[in-house]
Amino acid sequence: SSGINFDKYDHIRVKVTGDNVPQAIEGFENSGLRQFVLDNVRKCGYLKPTPIQKHAIPIIVQGRDVMACAQTGSGKTAAFLLPIINVLLSDQRDLVITSDHTEPHAVIVSPTRELTLQIFNEARKFSHGSIIKAVVAYGGTAAYHQAQQVMRGCHILVATPGRLLDFVNRGRITFSSIRFIVLDEADRMLDMGFLPEIEKMMNHPTMVPTGERQTLMFSATFPEEIQRLATKFLDRYLFIAVGIVGG
Ligand code: ADP
Ligand code: MG
């Protein structure tokens, strides 16, 4: 079963603001996503995109930064993972892992172990059968095993902020190959006190600057602190509001 109530979500209003907003897609077919990605989408049982996916997928594929506000259960994970995987697969020569530490092409940060694992599992499903390697890092009892995985290199790293910074501080991760940064559930990360970790990642000396990477922020609410972060970390972003967004 899909977990999405389309009767509910199909009627949700989506508002996109910013310059040169790309046309939303209607279905996964003709979305511009490569056939390989579409095949994996179908294997996951996704028949049609949710509203946030219809708008976010073409925006991200076209290289834009995004600040998206959408409630839980609206399909945000695929909204960022599908275009990221699609873009990473467009030049596979770049995907050869050569270094003895990790230079991920995409880092996805989320507040909890549970969410991090969910995103990681979706990333594996959507990239299944490709050269793309996804790794998860959330600390706790699996920390040693995860450290070994991280040391072998990856393209997509899904991590909690604390664990990510831990790897960064040990010199195991650098950000010089970053093409995408995703801050998922950004409001919750701030509530949980992860702002210092996020700032350290964004301001890391190896971090690819805004404008040369894509930064994607997702949040259920859009309070002032989130607006400030978006202004600081994103570059000429499009703002996507799904349904009613509280401040
Ligand atoms: P959010 O991050 O907005 O809370 P998720 O990305 O976790 O939402 O998606 C919620 C559930 O809906 C998950 O079980 C996911 O697999 C499923 N889902 C997402 N997009 C689709 C789709 N287009 N068709 C069917 N199911 C979907
Ligand atoms: Mg989510």
Short mmCIF file of C-alpha atoms and ligand atoms in Angstrom, two decimals:
data_model
loop_
_atom_site.label_atom_id
_atom_site.label_comp_id
_atom_site.label_asym_id
_atom_site.label_seq_id
_atom_site.Cartn_x
_atom_site.Cartn_y
_atom_site.Cartn_z
CA SER A 1 0.00 0.00 0.00
CA SER A 2 1.19 3.49 -0.81
CA GLY A 3 0.47 5.37 2.41
CA ILE A 4 -0.78 8.35 0.40
CA ASN A 5 -4.41 9.38 0.53
CA PHE A 6 -4.75 10.86 -2.96
CA ASP A 7 -8.40 11.81 -2.39
CA LYS A 8 -7.06 14.20 0.18
CA TYR A 9 -3.82 15.29 -1.47
CA ASP A 10 -5.00 15.82 -5.03
CA HIS A 11 -7.12 18.75 -3.88
CA ILE A 12 -4.41 20.48 -1.91
CA ARG A 13 -3.49 23.86 -3.30
CA VAL A 14 0.11 24.48 -4.19
CA LYS A 15 1.54 27.94 -4.55
CA VAL A 16 4.97 28.55 -6.03
CA THR A 17 6.62 31.96 -5.81
CA GLY A 18 9.86 33.22 -7.33
CA ASP A 19 11.34 33.95 -10.76
CA ASN A 20 10.77 31.76 -13.84
CA VAL A 21 8.75 29.01 -12.20
CA PRO A 22 8.99 25.83 -14.31
CA GLN A 23 5.79 24.12 -15.42
CA ALA A 24 4.56 21.45 -12.97
CA ILE A 25 4.52 17.87 -14.24
CA GLU A 26 1.23 16.01 -14.50
CA GLY A 27 2.48 12.42 -14.29
CA PHE A 28 5.77 10.63 -13.78
CA GLU A 29 5.78 9.74 -17.50
CA ASN A 30 6.79 12.81 -19.53
CA SER A 31 8.25 14.31 -16.36
CA GLY A 32 11.72 14.42 -17.88
CA LEU A 33 12.99 11.85 -15.39
CA ARG A 34 15.13 9.21 -17.10
CA GLN A 35 13.62 5.79 -17.79
CA PHE A 36 15.83 4.11 -15.19
CA VAL A 37 14.38 6.31 -12.45
CA LEU A 38 10.83 5.84 -13.77
CA ASP A 39 11.26 2.06 -13.64
CA ASN A 40 12.29 2.24 -9.98
CA VAL A 41 9.39 4.58 -9.22
CA ARG A 42 7.00 2.05 -10.73
CA LYS A 43 8.62 -0.78 -8.74
CA CYS A 44 7.87 1.22 -5.59
CA GLY A 45 4.20 1.26 -6.57
CA TYR A 46 3.99 4.99 -7.17
CA LEU A 47 1.45 5.49 -9.97
CA LYS A 48 1.25 9.29 -9.98
CA PRO A 49 3.06 12.16 -8.30
CA THR A 50 1.70 13.96 -5.24
CA PRO A 51 1.20 17.76 -5.50
CA ILE A 52 4.59 18.58 -3.93
CA GLN A 53 6.25 16.10 -6.30
CA LYS A 54 4.51 17.63 -9.34
CA HIS A 55 6.01 21.02 -8.54
CA ALA A 56 9.33 20.20 -6.89
CA ILE A 57 10.61 17.62 -9.38
CA PRO A 58 10.88 19.94 -12.43
CA ILE A 59 12.21 22.79 -10.27
CA ILE A 60 15.02 20.66 -8.86
CA VAL A 61 15.81 18.98 -12.20
CA GLN A 62 16.23 22.49 -13.66
CA GLY A 63 18.87 23.29 -11.09
CA ARG A 64 16.98 25.65 -8.80
CA ASP A 65 17.15 26.01 -5.03
CA VAL A 66 13.92 25.28 -3.17
CA MET A 67 12.29 26.19 0.11
CA ALA A 68 9.25 23.97 0.45
CA CYS A 69 6.58 24.00 3.13
CA ALA A 70 4.43 20.92 3.19
CA GLN A 71 2.86 18.83 5.90
CA THR A 72 3.93 15.34 6.91
CA GLY A 73 2.76 12.59 4.61
CA SER A 74 2.64 14.69 1.44
CA GLY A 75 5.46 12.81 -0.31
CA LYS A 76 8.41 15.11 0.26
CA THR A 77 11.04 12.35 0.26
CA ALA A 78 10.52 11.36 -3.37
CA ALA A 79 10.06 15.04 -4.26
CA PHE A 80 13.77 15.59 -3.58
CA LEU A 81 15.24 12.10 -4.05
CA LEU A 82 13.95 11.47 -7.59
CA PRO A 83 15.39 14.65 -9.13
CA ILE A 84 18.65 14.29 -7.17
CA ILE A 85 19.16 10.73 -8.40
CA ASN A 86 18.17 11.78 -11.90
CA VAL A 87 20.77 14.58 -11.92
CA LEU A 88 23.54 12.46 -10.37
CA LEU A 89 23.02 9.80 -13.05
CA SER A 90 23.40 12.32 -15.86
CA ASP A 91 27.19 12.11 -15.79
CA GLN A 92 28.23 8.74 -14.46
CA ARG A 93 31.94 9.40 -14.95
CA ASP A 94 31.67 11.76 -11.99
CA LEU A 95 30.41 8.91 -9.84
CA VAL A 96 33.60 6.85 -9.64
CA ILE A 97 34.63 6.72 -5.98
CA THR A 98 38.38 7.29 -5.70
CA SER A 99 39.27 8.92 -2.41
CA ASP A 100 39.94 7.26 0.94
CA HIS A 101 37.47 9.53 2.68
CA THR A 102 33.96 10.44 1.70
CA GLU A 103 33.11 13.27 -0.64
CA PRO A 104 29.36 12.83 -1.00
CA HIS A 105 27.57 14.44 -3.95
CA ALA A 106 24.37 14.80 -1.95
CA VAL A 107 23.96 15.20 1.80
CA ILE A 108 20.50 14.85 3.28
CA VAL A 109 20.16 15.93 6.89
CA SER A 110 17.10 15.04 8.94
CA PRO A 111 16.39 15.36 12.67
CA THR A 112 15.85 11.76 13.83
CA ARG A 113 17.21 8.30 13.36
CA GLU A 114 13.80 7.08 12.21
CA LEU A 115 13.41 9.72 9.50
CA THR A 116 17.01 9.29 8.41
CA LEU A 117 16.51 5.55 7.97
CA GLN A 118 13.28 6.11 6.02
CA ILE A 119 15.00 8.50 3.61
CA PHE A 120 17.95 6.12 3.25
CA ASN A 121 15.66 3.20 2.40
CA GLU A 122 13.83 5.26 -0.21
CA ALA A 123 17.15 6.43 -1.67
CA ARG A 124 18.25 2.81 -2.03
CA LYS A 125 14.99 1.84 -3.73
CA PHE A 126 15.02 4.73 -6.20
CA SER A 127 18.69 4.20 -7.10
CA HIS A 128 18.54 0.39 -7.10
CA GLY A 129 20.52 -1.14 -9.95
CA SER A 130 22.60 1.98 -10.58
CA ILE A 131 26.14 2.97 -9.66
CA ILE A 132 24.78 5.32 -7.00
CA LYS A 133 25.71 4.34 -3.48
CA ALA A 134 23.72 5.63 -0.53
CA VAL A 135 24.96 5.45 3.06
CA VAL A 136 23.20 6.24 6.33
CA ALA A 137 24.69 7.68 9.54
CA TYR A 138 22.70 8.23 12.73
CA GLY A 139 24.97 7.07 15.51
CA GLY A 140 24.01 4.84 18.41
CA THR A 141 24.76 1.15 18.39
CA ALA A 142 25.28 0.95 14.64
CA ALA A 143 27.90 3.71 14.72
CA TYR A 144 30.96 1.54 14.13
CA HIS A 145 29.44 -0.28 11.17
CA GLN A 146 28.21 3.01 9.73
CA ALA A 147 31.66 4.56 10.09
CA GLN A 148 33.10 1.72 8.02
CA GLN A 149 30.43 2.23 5.37
CA VAL A 150 31.09 5.95 5.26
CA MET A 151 34.85 5.37 4.90
CA ARG A 152 34.25 3.32 1.77
CA GLY A 153 32.73 6.35 0.10
CA CYS A 154 29.25 7.16 -1.12
CA HIS A 155 27.31 9.47 -3.39
CA ILE A 156 24.31 10.08 -1.18
CA LEU A 157 24.80 10.46 2.56
CA VAL A 158 21.69 10.54 4.74
CA ALA A 159 22.51 11.62 8.28
CA THR A 160 21.39 13.18 11.52
CA PRO A 161 23.16 16.51 12.17
CA GLY A 162 25.16 15.36 15.20
CA ARG A 163 26.46 12.23 13.55
CA LEU A 164 27.34 14.09 10.38
CA LEU A 165 29.38 16.67 12.31
CA ASP A 166 31.11 13.88 14.16
CA PHE A 167 32.38 12.46 10.85
CA VAL A 168 33.29 15.92 9.60
CA ASN A 169 35.28 16.70 12.76
CA ARG A 170 37.25 13.48 12.31
CA GLY A 171 38.08 14.44 8.75
CA ARG A 172 36.15 11.53 7.33
CA ILE A 173 33.84 13.67 5.24
CA THR A 174 34.56 16.73 3.16
CA PHE A 175 32.10 18.72 1.07
CA SER A 176 34.14 19.59 -2.00
CA SER A 177 32.04 17.37 -4.32
CA ILE A 178 28.66 18.51 -3.03
CA ARG A 179 25.97 19.11 -5.65
CA PHE A 180 22.95 18.88 -3.34
CA ILE A 181 22.24 19.65 0.29
CA VAL A 182 18.82 18.79 1.67
CA LEU A 183 17.63 20.03 5.05
CA ASP A 184 14.57 17.90 5.73
CA GLU A 185 12.16 18.85 8.53
CA ALA A 186 14.18 22.01 9.04
CA ASP A 187 11.77 23.41 11.65
CA ARG A 188 12.10 20.29 13.75
CA MET A 189 15.88 20.38 13.50
CA LEU A 190 15.84 23.93 14.89
CA ASP A 191 13.43 22.89 17.68
CA MET A 192 15.82 20.08 18.59
CA GLY A 193 18.75 22.49 18.83
CA PHE A 194 20.65 21.41 15.70
CA LEU A 195 21.30 24.90 14.37
CA PRO A 196 25.01 24.88 15.39
CA GLU A 197 25.59 21.59 13.51
CA ILE A 198 23.79 22.88 10.44
CA GLU A 199 25.77 26.13 10.50
CA LYS A 200 29.04 24.21 10.84
CA MET A 201 28.19 22.03 7.84
CA MET A 202 27.13 24.98 5.70
CA ASN A 203 30.16 27.06 6.68
CA HIS A 204 32.69 24.21 6.46
CA PRO A 205 35.88 25.29 4.66
CA THR A 206 35.43 22.53 2.06
CA MET A 207 31.77 23.32 1.36
CA VAL A 208 30.84 24.19 -2.23
CA PRO A 209 29.38 27.74 -2.14
CA THR A 210 25.72 28.63 -2.76
CA GLY A 211 25.17 29.13 -6.46
CA GLU A 212 27.51 26.23 -7.31
CA ARG A 213 25.41 23.69 -5.43
CA GLN A 214 21.68 23.18 -4.98
CA THR A 215 20.21 23.63 -1.54
CA LEU A 216 16.76 22.25 -0.79
CA MET A 217 14.95 23.03 2.45
CA PHE A 218 11.79 21.29 3.60
CA SER A 219 9.74 22.31 6.58
CA ALA A 220 6.22 21.79 7.89
CA THR A 221 6.06 25.38 9.15
CA PHE A 222 7.68 28.61 8.00
CA PRO A 223 8.57 30.66 11.09
CA GLU A 224 11.02 33.56 10.98
CA GLU A 225 14.08 31.46 11.88
CA ILE A 226 13.41 29.21 8.89
CA GLN A 227 12.97 32.21 6.60
CA ARG A 228 16.31 33.55 7.86
CA LEU A 229 18.04 30.24 7.18
CA ALA A 230 16.55 30.11 3.69
CA THR A 231 17.83 33.61 2.94
CA LYS A 232 21.27 32.67 4.23
CA PHE A 233 21.79 29.25 2.67
CA LEU A 234 19.74 29.32 -0.52
CA ASP A 235 20.36 31.12 -3.81
CA ARG A 236 17.48 32.79 -5.71
CA TYR A 237 15.19 30.06 -4.47
CA LEU A 238 11.65 29.16 -5.38
CA PHE A 239 9.21 28.95 -2.51
CA ILE A 240 6.69 26.11 -2.64
CA ALA A 241 3.75 26.18 -0.24
CA VAL A 242 1.52 23.12 -0.12
CA GLY A 243 -1.82 23.61 1.63
CA ILE A 244 -2.05 25.96 4.57
CA VAL A 245 1.31 26.83 6.05
CA GLY A 246 1.53 28.10 9.61
CA GLY A 247 4.23 30.53 10.72
P1 ADP B 1 6.62 13.37 3.96
O1 ADP B 1 8.11 13.39 3.91
O2 ADP B 1 6.00 14.54 3.25
O3 ADP B 1 6.11 13.20 5.34
P2 ADP B 1 6.89 10.79 2.69
O4 ADP B 1 7.84 11.13 1.62
O5 ADP B 1 7.42 10.10 3.89
O6 ADP B 1 6.09 12.11 3.15
O7 ADP B 1 5.68 9.95 2.05
C1 ADP B 1 4.64 9.43 2.83
C2 ADP B 1 4.25 8.04 2.32
O8 ADP B 1 3.68 8.13 1.01
C3 ADP B 1 5.42 7.09 2.20
O9 ADP B 1 4.98 5.81 2.60
C4 ADP B 1 5.75 7.11 0.70
O10 ADP B 1 6.34 5.91 0.28
C5 ADP B 1 4.37 7.30 0.10
N1 ADP B 1 4.39 8.01 -1.22
C6 ADP B 1 5.10 9.13 -1.51
N2 ADP B 1 4.85 9.53 -2.77
C7 ADP B 1 3.98 8.65 -3.30
C8 ADP B 1 3.35 8.54 -4.61
N3 ADP B 1 3.58 9.40 -5.56
N4 ADP B 1 2.49 7.50 -4.79
C9 ADP B 1 2.26 6.62 -3.79
N5 ADP B 1 2.82 6.66 -2.56
C10 ADP B 1 3.68 7.67 -2.31
MG MG B 2 9.56 13.51 5.30
#
